[in-house]
Structure formats: structure tokens, C-alpha cells
Amino acid sequence: MKRKVTLKQIAKELDVSISTVSKALRNSIEISEDTRQKVQAFAKLYNYRPNNIALSLKNRKTKTIGIIIPEIVHHFFSKVITGIELVANKRGYNVIVGLSNESFDKEVINMQMLANGSIDGFILSIAKETLQHQDYHHFIETINQGMPIVMFDRVVNEIPCDKVIVDDVKGAKLAIEKLISCGCENIAIITTKDYVSVGKLRTQGYIEALEDNKMHPKSSLILKVDDKLLSENQLEALEKEIEELFKLNKNIDGVFAVNELYAVTAMKVARKLGLKIPESLQVVSFTDGVLSKHSTPSLTTVSQHGQSIGEKAADLLINRLEMDEGEEGEEEEEEIYETVIIETELIERESTKK
Amino acid sequence: MKRKVTLKQIAKELDVSISTVSKALRNSIEISEDTRQKVQAFAKLYNYRPNNIALSLKNRKTKTIGIIIPEIVHHFFSKVITGIELVANKRGYNVIVGLSNESFDKEVINMQMLANGSIDGFILSIAKETLQHQDYHHFIETINQGMPIVMFDRVVNEIPCDKVIVDDVKGAKLAIEKLISCGCENIAIITTKDYVSVGKLRTQGYIEALEDNKMHPKSSLILKVDDKLLSENQLEALEKEIEELFKLNKNIDGVFAVNELYAVTAMKVARKLGLKIPESLQVVSFTDGVLSKHSTPSLTTVSQHGQSIGEKAADLLINRLEMDEGEEGEEEEEEIYETVIIETELIERESTKK
DNA sequence: TTGTAGGCGTTATCAT
DNA sequence: ATGATAACGCCTACAA
């Protein structure tokens, strides 16, 4: 097995100095045509490739991006990664992934592991636990050390960094307006407890949309599910809560669910109760994933364009990284951070009327 | 913004040598209690962390694992990543992800990017295109350079490396036997063209299981779908092919689909044709993902245990990496490679009878 | 045209 | 008990 060949070895083999080899390979005009040829031929033969680690150390930049997300088995997050990877690779960067698993500690540890030189900057979405603790010191510290962060989806305003989000309020309004325009008069929402920021915002959009249309939001139609029911796989409990909702409010003719799983489960319960979709009950969901497309009936959803979010986040981060290059030491120069809003889109399928 | 502090800076600040600082931080007994305290206090204050890149360069190992998979927006692959990440982190490794997007070129490029020092070893699943070209030189080269590879799921025997696979034949038999034991007499299979290795193996399992039970596999019941229909999002075409299958074979009472999407689509078509599931048609699918769990009816599936696959792959790789440590140069010592088979499991849900 | 030396941050070995 | 030096692999300013 031929170990990876280095400049040094080539130099020794060809009996020239290391710097000659280095220059020859970079086609420096300082080097004679002759040796250049010789070196390049040899390098090609032995399949020489500069060692990334050495380059990183020398250039003080790794050309890799650290991603920290709560979980990867999740359509939205994997779409985002796809987007990040796409533009990262296009711009010569690699992507290293850490999972927080919704845990504060794992988020902190993972960030520390990566922040010690392994990466140039972070793209991340905050863990639920961190959101609850409201402890953001690890983000602040990372940023203070000169490592830029771009947050997406689950962000928090007080952190000075670029952000890419979806207008959850607006997206929810899109959904509700669709239901209203299709004749719904008693629209329920299935959402999460308020500490999940996106759940809260979508609920807010629901309420605003109703009010905009002179309809009165009724608290009995707002079901705030404990999202542990989701993560801990307690489908039955979720079904029971939803069934209760329907039974206590027989006049429900529209449902807005803040995620696919709630939507699919609501449809299941509804079917069990004899409701026809979309004839007697219409359903719209947030988050456009696999379930929506392949459920029966397929779901009308508000798409967040996860991939676009990833692409934008990567561009923001890399722009900042490469911007910094010019002005290394120039202390505290009134950084301006951007918050990009990716437009949501209503994707109409079979769970609503035309 | 206080840049990351280095040994050098601490040394200067405290007016000692770099090596003293280094030793003090590692609690060397060579250093006086006094200076040790002083250095450690200072280091803590400035939140000193050794630079990973420098360590990697010095130790010639990065403590990171490169993953190359065809795509990440895919329940199975993200489960595998979860598994890899879990044990990698536990054993002090990071994980860097590259997507081949099923393309040969991207697979090669991604591997090259990572193989130049960024990682210690690969865990990968081969791109479809590579499987078709049957061009595996990039794997061979990587291995020859002393960088171990662990392949999972889509593997190819001729490459000398550890492998983690599922017994696709056996898994398929599990599915067919379930259908037979539930009274099915005309079982169709919806599978892929043969160049997709797992599709081929599952088809083989289907045929063997039928023969084992003295039933005659009929070619009219074997639908080999061009898997481009899947990736290019041409659901209608898929539906049409399946509808055709049902119409030409009215007596079908069981369907085995080699993936969730085929299964869900088959159920959709069946429902359209007025077939009741599971009363008049039973369905079993390979690959246990989100769709199976949340479709209506929920799907009986053969679970591949993606997370276990990932965990096992990571353990195999890290074991090999840490084994190598002892015997660096010891040339060609009759490497023994392992192929681990992760057992499949039948998960019974509503699409089959009890 | 080629080579030397220094440095990126660390650690290990060998002085002092 | 502390420090100088070399090395990991690469690049580059400067010297020859």
C-alpha cells in the first residue's frame, strides 16, 4: 500500500528542494520548464494531492462548514442539508454534521468539538431544550471568537448573526385563507405548546387570519398538543386528543395542522369518525414532506422550501467568511446582520376543495 | 472579539515557554505546582482549547469519519447517519457528510475532497450510477492508500473492506411467508430493474419463498419498475404501471413491494380499483419508514434497522482505525474483512391480516 | 532557476 | 523545573 505522497517525498525522490516541488506544481514561472515537467509527471504518477489539514493549518481556514441540527431523520432538516451541501460544494466547502438531538448539552458539546479549528463557521437550528432554557451563551461565545453563525428556522433574535427563516405567520395565514375561501366556517388548529417558536407563530397566523376575515377564534378550536407525544412515538395519545377535539366540536369543517404528522393523524381520526375529506372536512398542513405527497388523500400544504433555506444559509455564511478575508483584524466594525425570509408557498392537493 | 487563544499567546503572557504551558495544561509532573496553577487558571480564563487541526496534523489522524451516501432526504439513509453519529461521537469522532446524489462523478469528487487528510476513513453506500458503470477504482485507490472503507447496504463483493448489509433475500422471504400464512395465493411483487442490487436480491427472495412453498412464480406477477419513475417524481407513470398489473391479474390477493413508495402507491391504486385492504388485498413492504407508519392503512413492513446498520458500520470502522495504530508500517498483513448481516424484522401493521 | 527559513499550533524528546 | 528544537505538510518571502 502506497501511503499518501508528500512534497517532501517527491523532493527527495527527484533530488530537488521542497519549495521547488511546491512551486513547480503550482506552475510558478520561477521554475524551469524542464523541472516543472519532471515534477508534475512524478506527482501525477504518484497521484499527489496537497494535504487538506496542512493547508487548513497554514491558511487558518478549513473550508468546511459545521451544521448543527436537532435531528436528521426529518424531511425538512434533510432538505436543508441538501441545500447547504449543494452550494457549499459548489463554492469549494465541505460540510460536517452534528446532531443535537434536541438536547442542550449535546448542542453545546457538539459546537465545542467543531469550534476548535475544525470548521470556519456554523449553520444551525436551535434545539428545543435550548429554546426552553433560553441559554444562548454558547452561541454568543462562538461568535465572539470570530466564528460566524447562520441560524435557520428556529432562531432567536437576540443573537447577532445572519438568519434564514420562513414567515410562519404569513404561511399560516395562507393556509387559513385557503380554507376560508373554500367555504370553511369552523376551522380548528392543531398546534404545539407555545415554547416551540414556530408553533407559536403559526398559531398567531391562524388567529390573525381569522380576525382579518371577521371570524372569531374560539379557544375550543385551538388544540395545543404536547410535542412530546410526537417525539416519544405516542401516536395513540395524539389520536385521542384529536378525537376529543372533533367530538366536542361537531361543526368543524376545516383543520389546520402545524406539521404533517398532526395532519395525517387528524385525517385518520376524521375518517374513523366518518368524515369525508375534502367534502365534509378540509385539511391543510404546514411543512411539505413525504407524508403529504403520499397520504390518501394527499395533503394540501404550506411548503417551507427547505432546500432554498439551506442554499441561502450557506450563501450567507460563505459570503461572510470570504468577506472577512479582506479585513481580518479591523476590530469591531459595526457588523450588519441580515435576516432573510424565504417565501412559503401553498401546494394544493386533494385534502382541500378546488 | 477575542480570537482563539493559543499556547504561544499564553506563554508570552505568562512569560514562560510554550512547552511549559503545554506540559502544565496536561498536568505533567515535570512542572511545579505553582506554574501549573497559574497556567491552568489563565487557560481557563481565556477558554483555551487545543486546535484540532494542529493536532490532526501532528498525530496524522483527524478523528473524523467521512460518510458518502446517495441522498440524505431518505428515511433509511438518515437513520443510518443517526446511528453512525451516535457511536462516532461516543468514541470521540466527528462525522463529515458528502452526498453523491446517485452520480458517479460526484461520488468520486467527494471522496477525493475528503481523502486528502480530512478524514481517517469512509462509511459509504454506493451510488446507482457507479453500480451501473461497475467502475470501482476510486474505492480501490482509497483503500490502497491505507484509508479503510466500510460499505453498507449497497455494497459490492470485490472490494476488500468491511461491509454491513441486510439479508435482502431473507427479508423478502419473511414478507412473502407472512402473506402466504395469511392466505394469499396470488402474490405479486413490485420491484426495480435488476441492476439495483437490493431490488434484485429482494426479487430473488420472493421467488425462492414461493418455490419453498410449492407455489409457482409467474412472470406476469413480477413488475419491474424503472426506478427513474421514483427519482424523477413521475408518480402517475408508476400508478399506471401498477394499475395495469392489477387489471391484467384480477386474482392478485397479495402484494410485496420492495420499498415504501411502491407499497403506498399500490395501495392507492388498489383502493381506486375498489379493493379492500387487508380483506381482499394484503400488502407488505420492504423498508420501514415514515410512510409505512402513517399511511392508511398502516403498512406491514420488513424493517432494515437503519440505525443499527449505522452503529455497526461506525464500530467496524473505528475498530479498524484504532487497530491500525499498533501496526503502522507492517506491510500487507493479510487483512481480514468482515461482512456483518443485520437481521431484518417483520413489523406487522394494518395492511395484512392477523 | 533553485534553495533556505520561518511559521501555522501542538507535542515529544532532549537539553539545561 | 523549565526551555529549545524538531516534526507533522504546506506555502512563501527572501537569499543565493
XYZ file of C-alpha atoms in Angstrom, chain B residues 15-320:
306
model
C 6.409 34.805 30.334
C 7.217 31.140 30.175
C 7.979 28.860 27.266
C 5.457 27.224 25.047
C 6.405 23.773 26.139
C 5.981 24.698 29.770
C 2.463 25.786 29.033
C 1.762 22.643 27.084
C 3.035 20.460 29.871
C 1.297 22.427 32.569
C -2.013 22.015 30.825
C -1.538 18.291 30.530
C -0.742 18.116 34.228
C 2.785 16.953 33.686
C 4.625 16.297 36.942
C 7.627 17.966 35.435
C 6.012 21.295 36.092
C 5.936 22.950 39.501
C 2.631 23.068 41.256
C 2.890 26.796 41.197
C 3.215 27.430 37.488
C 0.790 24.668 36.742
C -1.880 26.506 38.689
C -1.040 29.769 37.096
C -1.147 28.408 33.583
C -4.337 26.471 34.098
C -6.091 29.427 35.603
C -5.074 31.608 32.724
C -6.093 28.977 30.200
C -9.471 28.592 31.787
C -9.965 32.313 31.878
C -9.284 32.635 28.205
C -11.121 29.443 27.470
C -8.172 27.765 25.829
C -8.873 24.734 23.654
C -6.208 22.929 21.667
C -6.572 23.459 17.975
C -7.936 20.349 16.325
C -6.278 20.997 13.033
C -2.852 21.282 14.577
C -3.465 18.079 16.470
C -4.623 16.333 13.338
C -1.504 17.385 11.531
C 0.713 16.269 14.318
C -0.985 12.982 15.026
C -1.700 12.173 11.417
C -5.234 11.381 12.293
C -8.275 13.563 12.255
C -10.720 11.680 14.414
C -13.359 12.279 11.836
C -15.266 9.867 9.646
C -16.366 10.617 6.107
C -19.814 9.467 5.057
C -20.775 9.288 1.401
C -24.357 8.463 0.647
C -26.518 8.801 -2.449
C -29.002 11.151 -0.837
C -29.974 12.338 2.560
C -33.661 13.058 2.085
C -34.429 9.458 2.621
C -35.567 7.828 5.802
C -33.235 4.872 5.588
C -30.088 6.860 4.962
C -30.794 9.428 7.613
C -31.423 6.645 10.097
C -28.057 5.201 9.209
C -26.403 8.565 9.738
C -28.064 8.850 13.108
C -26.543 5.520 14.037
C -23.104 6.431 12.776
C -23.157 9.780 14.519
C -24.221 8.171 17.753
C -21.308 5.799 18.092
C -18.845 8.121 16.390
C -19.473 10.824 18.957
C -19.420 8.347 21.759
C -15.997 7.231 20.640
C -14.689 10.735 20.107
C -15.135 11.069 16.381
C -16.837 13.629 14.186
C -18.775 12.953 11.068
C -18.476 14.721 7.769
C -21.092 14.106 5.118
C -20.832 14.041 1.365
C -23.738 13.399 -0.982
C -23.171 11.606 -4.247
C -26.673 12.293 -5.416
C -26.502 8.891 -7.119
C -23.881 10.266 -9.504
C -20.581 8.554 -10.195
C -18.691 11.787 -10.712
C -19.943 13.389 -7.532
C -19.061 10.284 -5.632
C -15.501 10.355 -6.934
C -15.039 14.068 -6.376
C -16.482 13.980 -2.906
C -14.238 11.140 -1.940
C -11.203 12.923 -3.260
C -12.067 16.077 -1.360
C -12.217 14.137 1.856
C -9.445 11.653 1.288
C -6.753 14.317 1.326
C -6.282 14.342 5.005
C -9.700 15.500 6.144
C -10.811 12.148 7.465
C -9.497 8.857 8.767
C -11.868 6.538 6.976
C -15.081 6.215 4.979
C -18.503 4.775 5.549
C -20.437 4.708 2.314
C -23.245 3.319 0.240
C -22.590 3.175 -3.484
C -24.332 5.451 -5.973
C -26.609 3.828 -8.522
C -24.601 5.213 -11.371
C -21.420 3.695 -10.008
C -23.205 0.383 -9.689
C -24.194 0.584 -13.332
C -20.753 1.620 -14.575
C -19.222 -1.010 -12.374
C -16.247 1.289 -12.020
C -14.845 0.908 -8.556
C -11.329 2.190 -8.993
C -11.848 5.075 -6.576
C -12.666 2.680 -3.783
C -9.680 0.532 -4.540
C -7.349 3.512 -4.655
C -8.596 4.886 -1.383
C -8.075 1.560 0.286
C -4.629 1.199 -1.250
C -3.666 4.487 0.257
C -4.317 3.000 3.629
C -7.686 4.566 4.230
C -10.220 1.994 5.357
C -13.751 1.899 3.985
C -16.867 0.349 5.407
C -19.687 -0.158 2.927
C -23.296 -0.609 3.855
C -26.490 -1.647 2.097
C -25.351 -1.140 -1.463
C -22.088 -2.992 -1.438
C -20.043 -4.871 -3.965
C -18.182 -8.017 -3.056
C -14.999 -7.490 -4.978
C -13.885 -4.572 -2.813
C -11.680 -5.556 0.119
C -13.384 -3.845 3.032
C -15.770 -4.414 5.894
C -19.424 -4.438 4.968
C -22.712 -4.117 6.766
C -25.714 -5.403 4.956
C -29.165 -6.652 5.390
C -30.065 -10.084 4.151
C -32.373 -8.866 1.438
C -33.234 -12.343 0.252
C -34.167 -13.432 3.733
C -36.078 -10.242 4.390
C -38.106 -10.732 1.253
C -38.846 -14.302 2.278
C -40.092 -13.032 5.599
C -42.528 -10.823 3.768
C -43.746 -13.488 1.374
C -44.139 -16.041 4.118
C -46.273 -13.652 6.053
C -48.508 -13.187 3.039
C -48.744 -16.902 2.407
C -49.509 -17.665 6.020
C -52.285 -15.121 5.845
C -53.856 -16.976 2.989
C -52.560 -15.223 -0.098
C -52.363 -17.401 -3.156
C -51.505 -14.945 -5.885
C -48.746 -12.708 -4.705
C -47.357 -10.024 -6.957
C -44.080 -8.201 -6.460
C -43.368 -4.621 -7.363
C -39.645 -4.256 -7.687
C -36.928 -2.399 -9.546
C -34.901 -3.312 -12.571
C -32.184 -5.786 -11.767
C -29.180 -3.507 -11.777
C -30.276 -2.139 -8.428
C -28.680 -4.840 -6.345
C -31.105 -4.744 -3.461
C -34.061 -4.897 -5.830
C -32.602 -7.936 -7.485
C -31.999 -9.706 -4.190
C -35.456 -8.983 -2.906
C -36.916 -10.337 -6.114
C -34.825 -13.424 -5.654
C -36.180 -13.837 -2.133
C -39.694 -13.529 -3.467
C -39.115 -16.278 -5.992
C -37.385 -18.581 -3.548
C -40.066 -18.152 -0.928
C -42.756 -19.054 -3.418
C -40.851 -22.117 -4.544
C -40.219 -23.164 -0.978
C -43.955 -23.181 -0.589
C -44.625 -25.050 -3.783
C -46.095 -22.071 -5.492
C -45.103 -21.142 -8.996
C -43.651 -17.691 -9.540
C -45.404 -16.248 -12.550
C -43.590 -13.644 -14.573
C -46.853 -11.805 -15.104
C -46.905 -11.089 -11.383
C -43.421 -9.619 -11.338
C -43.486 -5.927 -12.089
C -40.030 -4.451 -12.566
C -40.407 -0.707 -12.452
C -37.824 1.591 -13.904
C -36.642 3.325 -10.769
C -36.294 6.587 -12.616
C -40.013 6.817 -12.146
C -39.242 7.153 -8.499
C -36.439 9.645 -8.569
C -37.898 11.808 -11.246
C -41.109 12.156 -9.423
C -43.295 10.619 -12.012
C -45.919 9.246 -9.754
C -48.563 8.983 -12.437
C -46.458 6.720 -14.590
C -45.852 4.480 -11.616
C -49.543 4.384 -10.838
C -50.344 3.456 -14.378
C -47.947 0.546 -14.407
C -49.377 -0.761 -11.173
C -52.929 -0.323 -12.350
C -52.057 -2.333 -15.403
C -50.682 -5.079 -13.203
C -53.887 -5.304 -11.209
C -56.104 -5.208 -14.252
C -54.248 -7.968 -16.046
C -54.236 -10.140 -12.958
C -57.555 -9.833 -11.244
C -56.758 -12.617 -8.858
C -53.931 -10.880 -7.053
C -54.549 -11.082 -3.323
C -51.119 -10.106 -2.032
C -48.520 -7.550 -2.965
C -44.912 -7.348 -1.903
C -43.296 -4.001 -2.674
C -39.542 -3.523 -2.406
C -39.941 -0.057 -0.978
C -42.466 2.073 0.823
C -43.304 4.282 -2.059
C -44.245 1.395 -4.311
C -46.334 -0.032 -1.493
C -48.195 3.147 -0.740
C -48.811 3.739 -4.404
C -50.041 0.195 -4.841
C -52.499 0.688 -2.008
C -53.705 3.879 -3.584
C -54.301 2.209 -6.923
C -55.923 -0.781 -5.266
C -58.297 1.424 -3.370
C -59.214 3.157 -6.593
C -59.997 -0.206 -8.127
C -62.258 -0.991 -5.226
C -60.047 -3.472 -3.433
C -60.288 -3.551 0.339
C -57.090 -3.783 2.349
C -56.421 -6.134 4.034
C -59.663 -8.005 3.363
C -59.241 -8.639 -0.332
C -55.667 -7.497 -0.799
C -52.781 -7.657 1.625
C -49.637 -5.610 1.260
C -46.159 -5.924 2.704
C -43.334 -3.523 2.031
C -39.591 -3.538 2.456
C -38.010 -0.613 4.354
C -39.715 0.637 7.452
C -40.031 4.398 7.238
C -42.405 7.239 7.987
C -44.775 6.407 5.200
C -45.400 2.916 6.465
C -46.219 4.018 9.922
C -48.569 6.791 8.941
C -50.261 5.582 5.814
C -53.841 4.373 5.973
C -53.944 1.520 6.453
C -50.534 1.450 8.051
C -48.127 -0.885 6.331
C -46.745 -4.189 7.422
C -43.051 -3.906 6.604
C -39.698 -5.568 6.715
C -37.555 -3.292 8.817
C -33.884 -2.963 7.930
C -32.927 -1.320 11.195
C -31.064 1.521 9.560
C -29.796 2.903 12.811
C -28.261 -0.431 13.801
C -26.587 -0.595 10.430
C -25.053 2.808 11.044
C -23.933 1.910 14.533
C -22.344 -1.313 13.390
C -20.615 0.352 10.458
C -19.151 3.022 12.706
C -17.929 0.455 15.178
C -16.290 -1.589 12.455
C -14.557 1.440 11.030
C -13.337 2.824 14.303
C -12.170 -0.585 15.441
C -10.107 -0.881 12.330
